[in-house]
Each structure stands twice: as structure tokens, then as C-alpha cells.
């Protein structure tokens, strides 16, 4: 995902050299495609459970293989992960093997009883709850759900905090959600949420309500970032957008707030596991062309170390990606999910990159008739 994380209070931050060589340390795992919502913008296109999703036994073997490969952080999503009846059993397995977990959820299936079980039996550290908006009508439109479920999700966020879990709320950026982001930040300030994460558009699932892939979303977000800076508590602006450091909005934050660039660590530190066991570099890329293998037959360690796709992401210039740009060893040739959405090629150009846009504009200006 390409995110802007507006962190109100001190907590975890990732601001290391994400292009530096690294062992496998993290998996993003969509444990099911089943979901009780039908969001118009859904990176995974979830709805109904797949007929070939990993069984409990297979999923536990994946956890063992991942930990043996060095993974210590499992980021669990879906679909709606709490529609998987064995989720606590799987999270307990993660704990037994000495690793930690985080869960992304819409929050509407959580209860205090379930949160108590998670606290007792798992090493779950944090939740990310998809709220998108505080307007019930917009919530219903965005999520394809009843408007009263917004109240259920908000109550779940309160309960999550009561049980001592780190609390992040998330919004997918769209014309419908952008106007409500300042109010979401105000609620975060009032209720003690740690982070408001804004997911920028990736045209990899259902994206009917999103802006075009190459839209200048950071410029659209500038008033929201300014509102964040006006809050009594604001700690860090963190981005996972590979080229964010070159965008004028982000550059303009220098000296005003700490900015952290955690970048894209797809196939550099993490891999993604899909419900049927297919492994790709990024949880937002589902096309077979991006498959590095499948956990039913391949080890995660071998896929991470030997997959040609992983090698391409770790050494992009050597594989022809942005080889003409001096920034390639810093930004890693941009976002591969964005490039795939724009070009249909995993090794295509990420046309949303501001550096490339400026180059193209300069070339066009030089060729304009006098």
C-alpha cells in the first residue's frame, strides 16, 4: 500500500534505509477473501470466501515456515479476518512460536469478549480499523454497509484502546472521504487514537470511487496535513510512498514536523500471502504475473531469496527499472502496484512519480512550437 500516516502520539516508527539489503522479517497475509462489507474501493476485491483458501493445518504450517525463515511480524488482513473462524487459533500459533501480530479489520465483528481472548491467548500488538469517515451516510456509501455500523466500529475502537492495544484508524482516499479527514483527525485527538493512516489509491481491486492512479494525491492531501499540524499533538508524518521525499508537499514539511520515509519494503523485507497461498511481493498485487510461488509447495525463504521478481525489486536499475534516474537506488523505482495498474507490466514505469512527471513536462515544454 502507498500510505501517509499522520501519527499524533509517539510510538513505532520506521525510518531506516529501506533499500538496504535485509532478511525476510515480515509477512502481510490476507487470511480470507470473505468480508461482511462491499466497499467500492477495496484493494483486494473481497466479498466471498474463496473455495481454495488455506486450511487451518496449512495456515499453521505457513506460520512455522515463516518463523523459521526469520519472520517476527505478521500483519493479518482480508477480507475481514474475523470471518475466519480459526483466526484466534492461528494468532495463538504465532505467539507460541515467538512472533508478534497485528490485525487490519473493519471492527464491526469485535466484542469485548473477543478482545479479552485475543489479549489472553495471542501476541497481538495493534489494530488498524477501517473507518474512512465519521459521516454515517458516507460510511454506508463507501463500505456498502448499514450506516449504523459506523457506531459499532467506533465503539470497537474504544474497546480496543481499553484492552491496551495500539490503535490506528485508516481511510482510503477518495473524493467521498477527503472532506471528512480533518474531522477524523479531530476525533483521533479527542479519543487518544495513535495514528490516522490515509491509503492512497491503488487500482488493483475495486477502485470505482478512487481518483486516477497517476493523480497528484499528495497535493490533494496538503490541507489535511496542515490541519494535522494545527493539532495540539502531532508527532510524525510517515509515508510508505517510495517517491514521497521528492514531492513538494512533503519537502515543504522540512523544519515543521518530523517526516519519516518507511518506503516500500515489498520483497525487500516482506512478502504478501494471499488466501489461496499465492505469494506476491505486495498485498495489493493479485495478478498471476506477480506470483513468486505458493506456500503449499514453496518455502517462503526460497521465494524471498531466489524469486526473479524479488531480485528485480531489490536491484531495479539492473533490471531496467528507472535506470535513467539518479534516484532509483533511493526510491526503488517507485511503486510496483502503481506501475502495474498504469502499464499492465510489473516492470513498467510508475507514472505517478513527481520526478518523472517533471521530466515529462520539461520535455513537452522543450518541444512546444515557439
mmCIF file of C-alpha atoms in Angstrom:
data_model
loop_
_atom_site.group_PDB
_atom_site.id
_atom_site.type_symbol
_atom_site.label_atom_id
_atom_site.label_comp_id
_atom_site.label_asym_id
_atom_site.label_seq_id
_atom_site.Cartn_x
_atom_site.Cartn_y
_atom_site.Cartn_z
ATOM 1 C CA UNK A 1 0.000 0.000 0.000
ATOM 2 C CA UNK A 2 1.052 3.597 -0.504
ATOM 3 C CA UNK A 3 0.146 5.377 2.708
ATOM 4 C CA UNK A 4 0.503 8.658 4.521
ATOM 5 C CA UNK A 5 0.464 8.027 8.267
ATOM 6 C CA UNK A 6 -0.388 11.016 10.438
ATOM 7 C CA UNK A 7 0.947 9.983 13.848
ATOM 8 C CA UNK A 8 -0.347 12.048 16.715
ATOM 9 C CA UNK A 9 1.497 10.340 19.557
ATOM 10 C CA UNK A 10 4.900 8.677 19.960
ATOM 11 C CA UNK A 11 5.060 5.013 19.059
ATOM 12 C CA UNK A 12 6.682 2.801 16.442
ATOM 13 C CA UNK A 13 8.415 4.474 13.531
ATOM 14 C CA UNK A 14 10.274 3.037 10.550
ATOM 15 C CA UNK A 15 12.772 5.457 9.040
ATOM 16 C CA UNK A 16 15.707 3.252 8.090
ATOM 17 C CA UNK A 17 17.277 2.725 4.685
ATOM 18 C CA UNK A 18 14.556 0.522 3.277
ATOM 19 C CA UNK A 19 16.558 -0.178 0.104
ATOM 20 C CA UNK A 20 19.438 -1.683 2.098
ATOM 21 C CA UNK A 21 19.849 -5.484 1.957
ATOM 22 C CA UNK A 22 17.642 -7.148 4.550
ATOM 23 C CA UNK A 23 16.487 -10.623 5.561
ATOM 24 C CA UNK A 24 12.813 -11.545 5.426
ATOM 25 C CA UNK A 25 11.199 -10.183 8.575
ATOM 26 C CA UNK A 26 7.514 -9.590 7.903
ATOM 27 C CA UNK A 27 4.540 -11.033 6.054
ATOM 28 C CA UNK A 28 1.331 -9.326 5.045
ATOM 29 C CA UNK A 29 -1.324 -12.036 4.991
ATOM 30 C CA UNK A 30 -4.869 -11.855 3.668
ATOM 31 C CA UNK A 31 -6.189 -14.894 5.545
ATOM 32 C CA UNK A 32 -9.569 -14.869 3.781
ATOM 33 C CA UNK A 33 -11.388 -13.122 0.963
ATOM 34 C CA UNK A 34 -14.646 -13.242 2.939
ATOM 35 C CA UNK A 35 -15.980 -9.864 4.028
ATOM 36 C CA UNK A 36 -19.201 -8.564 5.544
ATOM 37 C CA UNK A 37 -18.756 -5.266 3.645
ATOM 38 C CA UNK A 38 -18.764 -4.474 -0.075
ATOM 39 C CA UNK A 39 -16.545 -1.412 -0.252
ATOM 40 C CA UNK A 40 -16.470 0.379 -3.594
ATOM 41 C CA UNK A 41 -12.729 0.852 -3.119
ATOM 42 C CA UNK A 42 -11.165 -2.425 -1.999
ATOM 43 C CA UNK A 43 -7.538 -3.265 -2.747
ATOM 44 C CA UNK A 44 -8.255 -6.997 -2.644
ATOM 45 C CA UNK A 45 -11.718 -7.041 -4.242
ATOM 46 C CA UNK A 46 -13.001 -9.079 -1.292
ATOM 47 C CA UNK A 47 -16.536 -10.369 -0.767
ATOM 48 C CA UNK A 48 -16.982 -14.114 -0.669
ATOM 49 C CA UNK A 49 -14.529 -16.634 0.739
ATOM 50 C CA UNK A 50 -12.516 -18.490 -1.874
ATOM 51 C CA UNK A 51 -13.052 -22.201 -2.342
ATOM 52 C CA UNK A 52 -9.292 -22.854 -2.150
ATOM 53 C CA UNK A 53 -8.322 -20.866 0.936
ATOM 54 C CA UNK A 54 -5.657 -22.363 3.182
ATOM 55 C CA UNK A 55 -6.929 -24.812 5.782
ATOM 56 C CA UNK A 56 -6.096 -24.425 9.464
ATOM 57 C CA UNK A 57 -3.369 -27.051 9.192
ATOM 58 C CA UNK A 58 -1.899 -25.424 6.098
ATOM 59 C CA UNK A 59 -2.009 -21.975 7.692
ATOM 60 C CA UNK A 60 -0.195 -23.221 10.800
ATOM 61 C CA UNK A 61 2.484 -24.767 8.596
ATOM 62 C CA UNK A 62 2.860 -21.377 6.871
ATOM 63 C CA UNK A 63 3.394 -19.747 10.266
ATOM 64 C CA UNK A 64 6.051 -22.307 11.186
ATOM 65 C CA UNK A 65 7.795 -21.876 7.823
ATOM 66 C CA UNK A 66 7.681 -18.080 8.116
ATOM 67 C CA UNK A 67 9.154 -18.034 11.628
ATOM 68 C CA UNK A 68 11.868 -20.458 10.539
ATOM 69 C CA UNK A 69 12.672 -18.030 7.703
ATOM 70 C CA UNK A 70 13.091 -15.166 10.170
ATOM 71 C CA UNK A 71 9.643 -13.559 10.194
ATOM 72 C CA UNK A 72 8.772 -11.937 13.520
ATOM 73 C CA UNK A 73 5.859 -9.727 12.452
ATOM 74 C CA UNK A 74 2.592 -10.997 10.940
ATOM 75 C CA UNK A 75 0.213 -8.343 9.575
ATOM 76 C CA UNK A 76 -3.164 -10.049 9.186
ATOM 77 C CA UNK A 77 -5.943 -8.766 6.936
ATOM 78 C CA UNK A 78 -8.566 -9.950 4.469
ATOM 79 C CA UNK A 79 -11.376 -9.604 3.528
ATOM 80 C CA UNK A 80 -12.479 -9.307 7.086
ATOM 81 C CA UNK A 81 -10.096 -11.549 9.049
ATOM 82 C CA UNK A 82 -12.562 -12.136 11.899
ATOM 83 C CA UNK A 83 -14.815 -14.010 9.484
ATOM 84 C CA UNK A 84 -12.195 -16.748 9.571
ATOM 85 C CA UNK A 85 -13.346 -18.980 12.462
ATOM 86 C CA UNK A 86 -9.840 -20.222 13.310
ATOM 87 C CA UNK A 87 -8.228 -16.762 13.485
ATOM 88 C CA UNK A 88 -7.533 -16.831 17.239
ATOM 89 C CA UNK A 89 -6.051 -20.315 16.848
ATOM 90 C CA UNK A 90 -3.714 -19.025 14.128
ATOM 91 C CA UNK A 91 -2.740 -15.948 16.142
ATOM 92 C CA UNK A 92 -2.078 -18.171 19.155
ATOM 93 C CA UNK A 93 0.245 -20.241 16.965
ATOM 94 C CA UNK A 94 2.129 -17.060 16.063
ATOM 95 C CA UNK A 95 2.577 -16.347 19.778
ATOM 96 C CA UNK A 96 3.697 -19.892 20.578
ATOM 97 C CA UNK A 97 6.474 -19.555 18.011
ATOM 98 C CA UNK A 98 7.717 -16.275 19.463
ATOM 99 C CA UNK A 99 6.442 -13.840 16.841
ATOM 100 C CA UNK A 100 4.024 -10.897 17.064
ATOM 101 C CA UNK A 101 0.944 -9.971 15.082
ATOM 102 C CA UNK A 102 -1.199 -7.033 14.018
ATOM 103 C CA UNK A 103 -4.681 -7.083 12.500
ATOM 104 C CA UNK A 104 -6.434 -4.858 9.981
ATOM 105 C CA UNK A 105 -10.228 -5.056 10.350
ATOM 106 C CA UNK A 106 -13.421 -3.087 9.815
ATOM 107 C CA UNK A 107 -14.078 -3.555 13.542
ATOM 108 C CA UNK A 108 -17.750 -4.476 13.302
ATOM 109 C CA UNK A 109 -17.263 -8.080 14.453
ATOM 110 C CA UNK A 110 -15.207 -7.242 17.522
ATOM 111 C CA UNK A 111 -16.569 -7.564 21.042
ATOM 112 C CA UNK A 112 -15.051 -7.126 24.474
ATOM 113 C CA UNK A 113 -15.193 -10.876 24.950
ATOM 114 C CA UNK A 114 -13.249 -11.451 21.735
ATOM 115 C CA UNK A 115 -10.737 -8.751 22.659
ATOM 116 C CA UNK A 116 -10.226 -10.448 26.016
ATOM 117 C CA UNK A 117 -9.466 -13.749 24.258
ATOM 118 C CA UNK A 118 -7.014 -12.005 21.979
ATOM 119 C CA UNK A 119 -5.278 -10.408 24.955
ATOM 120 C CA UNK A 120 -5.012 -13.726 26.816
ATOM 121 C CA UNK A 121 -4.087 -16.106 24.017
ATOM 122 C CA UNK A 122 -2.191 -14.114 21.377
ATOM 123 C CA UNK A 123 0.732 -11.715 20.960
ATOM 124 C CA UNK A 124 -1.431 -9.259 19.041
ATOM 125 C CA UNK A 125 0.027 -5.769 19.439
ATOM 126 C CA UNK A 126 -2.098 -3.457 17.329
ATOM 127 C CA UNK A 127 -5.271 -2.970 15.338
ATOM 128 C CA UNK A 128 -5.886 -0.909 12.243
ATOM 129 C CA UNK A 129 -9.609 -0.198 11.916
ATOM 130 C CA UNK A 130 -11.060 0.968 8.602
ATOM 131 C CA UNK A 131 -13.307 3.929 9.374
ATOM 132 C CA UNK A 132 -12.828 6.076 6.253
ATOM 133 C CA UNK A 133 -15.240 8.732 7.550
ATOM 134 C CA UNK A 134 -17.319 9.869 10.542
ATOM 135 C CA UNK A 135 -20.352 10.656 8.390
ATOM 136 C CA UNK A 136 -22.841 7.737 8.619
ATOM 137 C CA UNK A 137 -24.217 8.357 5.126
ATOM 138 C CA UNK A 138 -20.766 8.454 3.562
ATOM 139 C CA UNK A 139 -19.746 5.422 5.645
ATOM 140 C CA UNK A 140 -22.682 3.459 4.227
ATOM 141 C CA UNK A 141 -21.842 4.564 0.692
ATOM 142 C CA UNK A 142 -18.123 3.797 0.954
ATOM 143 C CA UNK A 143 -18.475 0.463 2.757
ATOM 144 C CA UNK A 144 -21.636 -0.850 1.134
ATOM 145 C CA UNK A 145 -22.967 -1.360 4.657
ATOM 146 C CA UNK A 146 -25.639 -0.070 7.002
ATOM 147 C CA UNK A 147 -24.909 3.452 8.311
ATOM 148 C CA UNK A 148 -25.410 2.382 11.940
ATOM 149 C CA UNK A 149 -22.351 0.128 11.657
ATOM 150 C CA UNK A 150 -20.209 3.264 11.918
ATOM 151 C CA UNK A 151 -21.225 3.460 15.576
ATOM 152 C CA UNK A 152 -20.336 -0.213 16.027
ATOM 153 C CA UNK A 153 -16.874 0.407 14.547
ATOM 154 C CA UNK A 154 -16.298 3.472 16.734
ATOM 155 C CA UNK A 155 -17.259 1.517 19.836
ATOM 156 C CA UNK A 156 -14.833 -1.211 18.758
ATOM 157 C CA UNK A 157 -12.035 1.373 18.574
ATOM 158 C CA UNK A 158 -12.828 2.484 22.135
ATOM 159 C CA UNK A 159 -12.792 -1.136 23.328
ATOM 160 C CA UNK A 160 -9.509 -1.818 21.534
ATOM 161 C CA UNK A 161 -7.912 1.042 23.452
ATOM 162 C CA UNK A 162 -9.432 -0.141 26.748
ATOM 163 C CA UNK A 163 -7.716 -3.511 26.264
ATOM 164 C CA UNK A 164 -4.377 -1.794 25.721
ATOM 165 C CA UNK A 165 -3.849 -2.426 22.028
ATOM 166 C CA UNK A 166 -2.150 0.174 19.830
ATOM 167 C CA UNK A 167 -4.897 1.923 17.872
ATOM 168 C CA UNK A 168 -4.739 3.100 14.273
ATOM 169 C CA UNK A 169 -7.688 4.092 12.129
ATOM 170 C CA UNK A 170 -7.497 4.121 8.351
ATOM 171 C CA UNK A 171 -9.217 5.904 5.491
ATOM 172 C CA UNK A 172 -8.955 5.142 1.800
ATOM 173 C CA UNK A 173 -8.503 8.426 -0.009
ATOM 174 C CA UNK A 174 -11.296 9.237 -2.434
ATOM 175 C CA UNK A 175 -13.499 12.207 -3.379
ATOM 176 C CA UNK A 176 -16.035 10.921 -0.846
ATOM 177 C CA UNK A 177 -13.627 10.569 2.088
ATOM 178 C CA UNK A 178 -11.258 13.524 1.619
ATOM 179 C CA UNK A 179 -13.617 16.207 3.057
ATOM 180 C CA UNK A 180 -14.052 14.247 6.292
ATOM 181 C CA UNK A 181 -10.376 13.633 7.093
ATOM 182 C CA UNK A 182 -9.965 16.738 9.319
ATOM 183 C CA UNK A 183 -12.896 15.548 11.466
ATOM 184 C CA UNK A 184 -11.288 12.105 11.682
ATOM 185 C CA UNK A 185 -8.086 13.736 12.949
ATOM 186 C CA UNK A 186 -10.065 15.766 15.488
ATOM 187 C CA UNK A 187 -11.681 12.570 16.803
ATOM 188 C CA UNK A 188 -8.275 10.917 16.989
ATOM 189 C CA UNK A 189 -7.055 13.849 19.076
ATOM 190 C CA UNK A 190 -10.085 13.710 21.375
ATOM 191 C CA UNK A 191 -10.149 9.930 21.904
ATOM 192 C CA UNK A 192 -6.441 9.156 22.027
ATOM 193 C CA UNK A 193 -6.014 7.268 18.770
ATOM 194 C CA UNK A 194 -2.335 6.962 17.895
ATOM 195 C CA UNK A 195 -2.454 7.289 14.106
ATOM 196 C CA UNK A 196 -4.715 8.175 11.219
ATOM 197 C CA UNK A 197 -3.489 6.327 8.132
ATOM 198 C CA UNK A 198 -4.549 7.526 4.687
ATOM 199 C CA UNK A 199 -4.392 4.823 1.999
ATOM 200 C CA UNK A 200 -3.756 6.447 -1.367
ATOM 201 C CA UNK A 201 -5.422 4.949 -4.460
ATOM 202 C CA UNK A 202 -4.077 1.738 -5.937
ATOM 203 C CA UNK A 203 -6.052 0.420 -8.872
ATOM 204 C CA UNK A 204 -5.595 -3.228 -8.004
ATOM 205 C CA UNK A 205 -9.042 -4.357 -6.854
ATOM 206 C CA UNK A 206 -12.338 -2.454 -6.785
ATOM 207 C CA UNK A 207 -11.500 1.195 -7.348
ATOM 208 C CA UNK A 208 -14.608 2.686 -8.920
ATOM 209 C CA UNK A 209 -14.650 5.557 -6.426
ATOM 210 C CA UNK A 210 -10.943 6.417 -6.474
ATOM 211 C CA UNK A 211 -9.045 9.098 -8.352
ATOM 212 C CA UNK A 212 -6.920 8.005 -11.328
ATOM 213 C CA UNK A 213 -3.772 6.084 -10.454
ATOM 214 C CA UNK A 214 -1.462 8.908 -11.531
ATOM 215 C CA UNK A 215 -3.452 11.660 -9.794
ATOM 216 C CA UNK A 216 -1.455 14.057 -7.601
ATOM 217 C CA UNK A 217 -2.983 12.803 -4.359
ATOM 218 C CA UNK A 218 -0.362 14.370 -2.097
ATOM 219 C CA UNK A 219 -1.377 17.834 -3.310
ATOM 220 C CA UNK A 220 -4.992 16.933 -2.541
ATOM 221 C CA UNK A 221 -3.879 15.884 0.951
ATOM 222 C CA UNK A 222 -1.984 19.096 1.694
ATOM 223 C CA UNK A 223 -4.902 20.814 3.549
ATOM 224 C CA UNK A 224 -5.371 17.667 5.645
ATOM 225 C CA UNK A 225 -1.689 17.626 6.569
ATOM 226 C CA UNK A 226 -1.927 21.308 7.506
ATOM 227 C CA UNK A 227 -4.889 20.503 9.758
ATOM 228 C CA UNK A 228 -2.798 17.741 11.366
ATOM 229 C CA UNK A 229 -0.025 20.259 12.059
ATOM 230 C CA UNK A 230 -2.533 22.582 13.726
ATOM 231 C CA UNK A 231 -3.484 19.974 16.349
ATOM 232 C CA UNK A 232 -2.090 20.323 19.890
ATOM 233 C CA UNK A 233 -0.481 16.896 19.489
ATOM 234 C CA UNK A 234 1.218 15.910 16.236
ATOM 235 C CA UNK A 235 4.320 13.758 16.208
ATOM 236 C CA UNK A 236 5.318 12.407 12.782
ATOM 237 C CA UNK A 237 4.234 12.330 9.154
ATOM 238 C CA UNK A 238 5.334 8.923 7.868
ATOM 239 C CA UNK A 239 4.984 7.770 4.283
ATOM 240 C CA UNK A 240 5.299 4.429 2.568
ATOM 241 C CA UNK A 241 5.230 6.140 -0.841
ATOM 242 C CA UNK A 242 8.619 5.412 -2.431
ATOM 243 C CA UNK A 243 8.976 8.794 -4.142
ATOM 244 C CA UNK A 244 7.302 10.910 -1.422
ATOM 245 C CA UNK A 245 10.548 12.659 -0.416
ATOM 246 C CA UNK A 246 10.664 14.296 -3.877
ATOM 247 C CA UNK A 247 7.128 15.709 -3.754
ATOM 248 C CA UNK A 248 6.841 19.451 -2.987
ATOM 249 C CA UNK A 249 4.174 18.920 -0.303
ATOM 250 C CA UNK A 250 6.429 16.574 1.650
ATOM 251 C CA UNK A 251 9.532 18.660 1.024
ATOM 252 C CA UNK A 252 7.628 21.673 2.366
ATOM 253 C CA UNK A 253 7.294 19.972 5.761
ATOM 254 C CA UNK A 254 11.021 20.259 6.470
ATOM 255 C CA UNK A 255 11.623 22.044 9.754
ATOM 256 C CA UNK A 256 7.933 21.940 10.685
ATOM 257 C CA UNK A 257 7.403 18.312 11.691
ATOM 258 C CA UNK A 258 9.416 15.134 11.684
ATOM 259 C CA UNK A 259 8.965 13.261 8.396
ATOM 260 C CA UNK A 260 9.771 9.554 8.197
ATOM 261 C CA UNK A 261 10.130 7.652 4.945
ATOM 262 C CA UNK A 262 9.488 3.960 5.521
ATOM 263 C CA UNK A 263 9.185 3.412 1.769
ATOM 264 C CA UNK A 264 8.194 0.202 0.032
ATOM 265 C CA UNK A 265 9.700 -2.929 1.532
ATOM 266 C CA UNK A 266 7.937 -5.354 -0.808
ATOM 267 C CA UNK A 267 10.321 -8.269 -1.490
ATOM 268 C CA UNK A 268 12.991 -6.275 0.355
ATOM 269 C CA UNK A 269 11.847 -7.090 3.899
ATOM 270 C CA UNK A 270 8.361 -8.518 3.475
ATOM 271 C CA UNK A 271 6.229 -10.645 1.192
ATOM 272 C CA UNK A 272 2.464 -10.969 0.865
ATOM 273 C CA UNK A 273 0.433 -14.152 1.230
ATOM 274 C CA UNK A 274 -2.995 -14.316 -0.384
ATOM 275 C CA UNK A 275 -5.915 -16.501 0.812
ATOM 276 C CA UNK A 276 -5.078 -19.371 -1.557
ATOM 277 C CA UNK A 277 -1.396 -19.356 -0.539
ATOM 278 C CA UNK A 278 -0.077 -17.422 -3.534
ATOM 279 C CA UNK A 279 2.863 -15.232 -2.603
ATOM 280 C CA UNK A 280 3.479 -11.857 -4.231
ATOM 281 C CA UNK A 281 5.800 -9.011 -3.272
ATOM 282 C CA UNK A 282 2.881 -6.717 -2.339
ATOM 283 C CA UNK A 283 -0.524 -7.406 -0.801
ATOM 284 C CA UNK A 284 -2.046 -5.047 -3.387
ATOM 285 C CA UNK A 285 -0.847 -7.053 -6.416
ATOM 286 C CA UNK A 286 -3.026 -10.061 -7.140
ATOM 287 C CA UNK A 287 -2.283 -10.820 -10.792
ATOM 288 C CA UNK A 288 -0.623 -14.201 -11.548
ATOM 289 C CA UNK A 289 2.207 -12.351 -13.310
ATOM 290 C CA UNK A 290 3.368 -11.152 -9.866
ATOM 291 C CA UNK A 291 3.322 -14.600 -8.239
ATOM 292 C CA UNK A 292 6.604 -15.607 -6.590
ATOM 293 C CA UNK A 293 5.256 -19.046 -5.743
ATOM 294 C CA UNK A 294 2.746 -20.664 -3.417
ATOM 295 C CA UNK A 295 3.198 -21.660 0.227
ATOM 296 C CA UNK A 296 1.559 -25.002 -0.482
ATOM 297 C CA UNK A 297 4.637 -26.084 -2.436
ATOM 298 C CA UNK A 298 7.393 -23.472 -1.919
ATOM 299 C CA UNK A 299 9.229 -22.222 1.163
ATOM 300 C CA UNK A 300 8.985 -18.518 1.987
ATOM 301 C CA UNK A 301 12.738 -18.318 2.423
ATOM 302 C CA UNK A 302 13.387 -19.717 -1.059
ATOM 303 C CA UNK A 303 10.804 -17.425 -2.669
ATOM 304 C CA UNK A 304 12.230 -14.372 -0.926
ATOM 305 C CA UNK A 305 15.820 -15.192 -1.803
ATOM 306 C CA UNK A 306 15.505 -16.729 -5.257
ATOM 307 C CA UNK A 307 12.427 -15.325 -6.984
ATOM 308 C CA UNK A 308 13.316 -13.282 -10.094
ATOM 309 C CA UNK A 309 10.604 -10.816 -9.038
ATOM 310 C CA UNK A 310 12.220 -10.300 -5.645
ATOM 311 C CA UNK A 311 15.600 -9.792 -7.286
ATOM 312 C CA UNK A 312 14.111 -7.226 -9.651
ATOM 313 C CA UNK A 313 12.676 -5.207 -6.768
ATOM 314 C CA UNK A 314 15.938 -5.305 -4.813
ATOM 315 C CA UNK A 315 18.064 -4.294 -7.826
ATOM 316 C CA UNK A 316 15.645 -2.298 -10.018
ATOM 317 C CA UNK A 317 18.193 -0.437 -12.150
ATOM 318 C CA UNK A 318 19.943 -3.694 -13.062
ATOM 319 C CA UNK A 319 16.612 -4.911 -14.451
ATOM 320 C CA UNK A 320 15.923 -1.759 -16.457
ATOM 321 C CA UNK A 321 13.562 -0.055 -13.983
ATOM 322 C CA UNK A 322 14.190 3.708 -13.907
ATOM 323 C CA UNK A 323 17.805 3.060 -14.905
ATOM 324 C CA UNK A 324 17.940 6.599 -16.350
ATOM 325 C CA UNK A 325 17.115 8.199 -12.963
ATOM 326 C CA UNK A 326 19.729 9.002 -10.341
ATOM 327 C CA UNK A 327 17.163 8.483 -7.576
ATOM 328 C CA UNK A 328 16.497 4.823 -8.348
ATOM 329 C CA UNK A 329 18.697 3.482 -5.544
ATOM 330 C CA UNK A 330 16.806 5.681 -3.069
ATOM 331 C CA UNK A 331 13.199 5.221 -4.196
ATOM 332 C CA UNK A 332 13.499 1.730 -5.694
ATOM 333 C CA UNK A 333 11.822 2.705 -8.980
ATOM 334 C CA UNK A 334 8.581 3.694 -7.301
ATOM 335 C CA UNK A 335 5.533 1.560 -6.532
ATOM 336 C CA UNK A 336 5.238 -1.677 -8.499
ATOM 337 C CA UNK A 337 1.488 -1.913 -7.842
ATOM 338 C CA UNK A 338 1.045 1.584 -9.269
ATOM 339 C CA UNK A 339 3.276 0.767 -12.235
ATOM 340 C CA UNK A 340 1.312 -2.416 -12.918
ATOM 341 C CA UNK A 341 -2.001 -0.548 -12.728
ATOM 342 C CA UNK A 342 -0.746 2.082 -15.164
ATOM 343 C CA UNK A 343 1.110 -0.104 -17.664
ATOM 344 C CA UNK A 344 -0.057 -3.679 -17.184
ATOM 345 C CA UNK A 345 3.568 -4.625 -16.549
ATOM 346 C CA UNK A 346 5.274 -5.398 -13.269
ATOM 347 C CA UNK A 347 8.438 -3.832 -14.714
ATOM 348 C CA UNK A 348 6.592 -0.784 -16.071
ATOM 349 C CA UNK A 349 7.114 2.841 -15.079
ATOM 350 C CA UNK A 350 5.363 4.337 -12.070
ATOM 351 C CA UNK A 351 3.901 7.370 -13.828
ATOM 352 C CA UNK A 352 2.700 8.883 -10.546
ATOM 353 C CA UNK A 353 6.309 9.718 -9.589
ATOM 354 C CA UNK A 354 6.728 13.526 -9.356
ATOM 355 C CA UNK A 355 10.298 13.370 -10.658
ATOM 356 C CA UNK A 356 9.177 11.573 -13.802
ATOM 357 C CA UNK A 357 6.230 13.931 -14.200
ATOM 358 C CA UNK A 358 8.559 16.944 -14.048
ATOM 359 C CA UNK A 359 10.835 15.355 -16.656
ATOM 360 C CA UNK A 360 7.913 14.717 -18.973
ATOM 361 C CA UNK A 361 6.644 18.264 -18.536
ATOM 362 C CA UNK A 362 10.116 19.619 -19.280
ATOM 363 C CA UNK A 363 10.380 17.551 -22.447
ATOM 364 C CA UNK A 364 6.940 18.680 -23.571
ATOM 365 C CA UNK A 365 7.855 22.342 -22.966
ATOM 366 C CA UNK A 366 11.063 21.989 -24.992
ATOM 367 C CA UNK A 367 9.127 20.608 -27.939
ATOM 368 C CA UNK A 368 6.368 23.210 -27.920
ATOM 369 C CA UNK A 369 6.398 25.430 -31.031
ATOM 370 C CA UNK A 370 7.721 28.926 -30.465
#
